[in-house]
XYZ file of N, CA and C in Angstrom:
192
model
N 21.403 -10.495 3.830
C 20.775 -9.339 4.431
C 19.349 -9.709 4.825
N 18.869 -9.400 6.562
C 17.626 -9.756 6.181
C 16.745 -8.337 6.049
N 15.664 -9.510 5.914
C 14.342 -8.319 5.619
C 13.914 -7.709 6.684
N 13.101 -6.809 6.517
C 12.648 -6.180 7.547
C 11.110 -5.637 7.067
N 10.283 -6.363 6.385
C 9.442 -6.310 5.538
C 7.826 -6.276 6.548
N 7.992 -5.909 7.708
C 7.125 -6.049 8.560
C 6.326 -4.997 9.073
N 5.470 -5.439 9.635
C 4.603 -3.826 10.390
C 4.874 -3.507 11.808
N 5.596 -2.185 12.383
C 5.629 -2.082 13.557
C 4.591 -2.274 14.387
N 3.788 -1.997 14.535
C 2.496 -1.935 15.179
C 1.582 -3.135 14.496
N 1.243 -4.031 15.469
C 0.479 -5.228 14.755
C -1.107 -4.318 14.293
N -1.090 -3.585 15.909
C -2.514 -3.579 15.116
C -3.191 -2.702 13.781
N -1.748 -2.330 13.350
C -2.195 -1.233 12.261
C -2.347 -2.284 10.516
N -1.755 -3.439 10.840
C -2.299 -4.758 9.790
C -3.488 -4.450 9.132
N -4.616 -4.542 9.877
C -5.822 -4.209 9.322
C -5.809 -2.538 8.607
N -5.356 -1.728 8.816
C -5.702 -0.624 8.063
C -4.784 -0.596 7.193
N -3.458 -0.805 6.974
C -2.471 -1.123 5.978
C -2.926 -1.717 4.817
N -3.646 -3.123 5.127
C -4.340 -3.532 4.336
C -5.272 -3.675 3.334
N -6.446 -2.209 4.149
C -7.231 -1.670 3.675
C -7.124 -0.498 2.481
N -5.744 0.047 3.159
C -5.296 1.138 1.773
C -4.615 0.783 1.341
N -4.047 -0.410 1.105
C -3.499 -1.112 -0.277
C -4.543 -1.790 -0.876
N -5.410 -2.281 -0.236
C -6.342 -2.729 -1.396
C -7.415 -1.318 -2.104
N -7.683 -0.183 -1.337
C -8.004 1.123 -1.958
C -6.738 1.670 -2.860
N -5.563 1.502 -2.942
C -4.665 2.338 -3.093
C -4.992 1.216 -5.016
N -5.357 0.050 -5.188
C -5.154 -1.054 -5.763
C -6.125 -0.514 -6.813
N -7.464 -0.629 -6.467
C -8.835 0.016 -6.823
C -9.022 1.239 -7.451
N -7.753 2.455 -7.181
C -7.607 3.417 -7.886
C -6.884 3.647 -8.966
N -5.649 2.411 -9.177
C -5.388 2.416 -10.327
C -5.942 1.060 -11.135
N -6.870 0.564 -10.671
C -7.230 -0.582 -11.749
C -6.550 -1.521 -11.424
N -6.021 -2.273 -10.260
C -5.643 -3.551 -10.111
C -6.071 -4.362 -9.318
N -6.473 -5.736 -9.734
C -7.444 -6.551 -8.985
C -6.566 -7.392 -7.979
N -6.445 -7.034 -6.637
C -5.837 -7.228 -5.611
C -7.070 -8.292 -4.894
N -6.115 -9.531 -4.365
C -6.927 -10.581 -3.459
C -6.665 -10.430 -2.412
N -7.285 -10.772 -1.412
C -6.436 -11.368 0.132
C -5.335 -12.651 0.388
N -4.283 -12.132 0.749
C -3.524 -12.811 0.688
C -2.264 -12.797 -0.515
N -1.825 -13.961 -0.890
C -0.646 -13.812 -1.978
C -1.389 -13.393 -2.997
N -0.669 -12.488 -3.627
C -1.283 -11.983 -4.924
C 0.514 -12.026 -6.308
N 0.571 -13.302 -6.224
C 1.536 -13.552 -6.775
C 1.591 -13.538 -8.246
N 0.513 -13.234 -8.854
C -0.049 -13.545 -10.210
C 0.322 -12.057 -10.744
N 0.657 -10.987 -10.081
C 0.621 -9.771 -10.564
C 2.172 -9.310 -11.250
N 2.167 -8.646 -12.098
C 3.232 -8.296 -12.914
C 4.222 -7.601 -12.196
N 5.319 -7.148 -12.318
C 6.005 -5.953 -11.749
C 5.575 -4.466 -11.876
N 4.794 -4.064 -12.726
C 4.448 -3.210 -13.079
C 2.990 -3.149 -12.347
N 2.128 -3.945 -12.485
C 0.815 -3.324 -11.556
C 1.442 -3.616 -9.824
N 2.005 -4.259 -9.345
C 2.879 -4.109 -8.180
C 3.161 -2.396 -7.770
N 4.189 -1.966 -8.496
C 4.589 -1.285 -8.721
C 3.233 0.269 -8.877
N 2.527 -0.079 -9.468
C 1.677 0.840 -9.375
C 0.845 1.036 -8.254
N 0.824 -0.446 -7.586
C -0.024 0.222 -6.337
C 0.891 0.550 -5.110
N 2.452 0.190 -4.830
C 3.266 0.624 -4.599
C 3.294 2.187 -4.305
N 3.062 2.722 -5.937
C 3.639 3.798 -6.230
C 2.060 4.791 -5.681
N 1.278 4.154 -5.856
C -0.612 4.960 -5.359
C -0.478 5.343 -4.051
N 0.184 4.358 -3.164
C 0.208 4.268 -1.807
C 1.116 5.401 -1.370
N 2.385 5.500 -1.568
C 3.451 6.576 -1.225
C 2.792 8.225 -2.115
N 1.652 8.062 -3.167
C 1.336 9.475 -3.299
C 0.764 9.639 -2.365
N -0.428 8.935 -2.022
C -1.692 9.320 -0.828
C -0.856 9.398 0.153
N 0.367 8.737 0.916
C 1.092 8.984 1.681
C 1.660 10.696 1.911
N 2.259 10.873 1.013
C 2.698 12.248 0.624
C 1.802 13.110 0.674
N 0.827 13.027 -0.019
C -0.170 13.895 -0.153
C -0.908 14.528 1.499
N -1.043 13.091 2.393
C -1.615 13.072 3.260
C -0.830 14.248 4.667
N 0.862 13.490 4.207
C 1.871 14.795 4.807
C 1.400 16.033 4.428
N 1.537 16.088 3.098
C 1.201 17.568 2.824
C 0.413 18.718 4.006
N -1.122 17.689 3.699
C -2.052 18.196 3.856
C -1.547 18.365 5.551
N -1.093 17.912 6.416
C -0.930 17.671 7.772
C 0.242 18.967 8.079
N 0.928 19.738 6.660
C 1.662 21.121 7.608
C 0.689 22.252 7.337
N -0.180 21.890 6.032
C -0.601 23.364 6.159
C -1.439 23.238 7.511
């Protein structure tokens, strides 16, 4: 199966980037540029999981 692990829009790279490394910063995980292969499943996972609240949240805020 392949991946599809990519960004539609190149130029949105740079801001993607930017709120995963904010999304990183709010729960306490020290995120580098580039591979950040050193990280557990669990702080992964947490900034994962930071990103899809502010995501959500951000919907929210966009019906009222």
């Amino acid at each position: 199966m392949k991946s599809n692990n990519q960004i539609n829009i190149p130029e949105a790279k740079d801001a993607m980037d930017k709120f995963k490394m904010q999304a990183a910063s709010e729960v306490g995980v020290n995120l580098t540029n580039g591979y950040n292969g050193h990280l557990t499943s669990r702080e992964a996972g947490s900034v994962g999981g930071q990103m899809v609240k502010k995501m959500v949240e951000a919907y929210e805020q966009g019906l009222q």
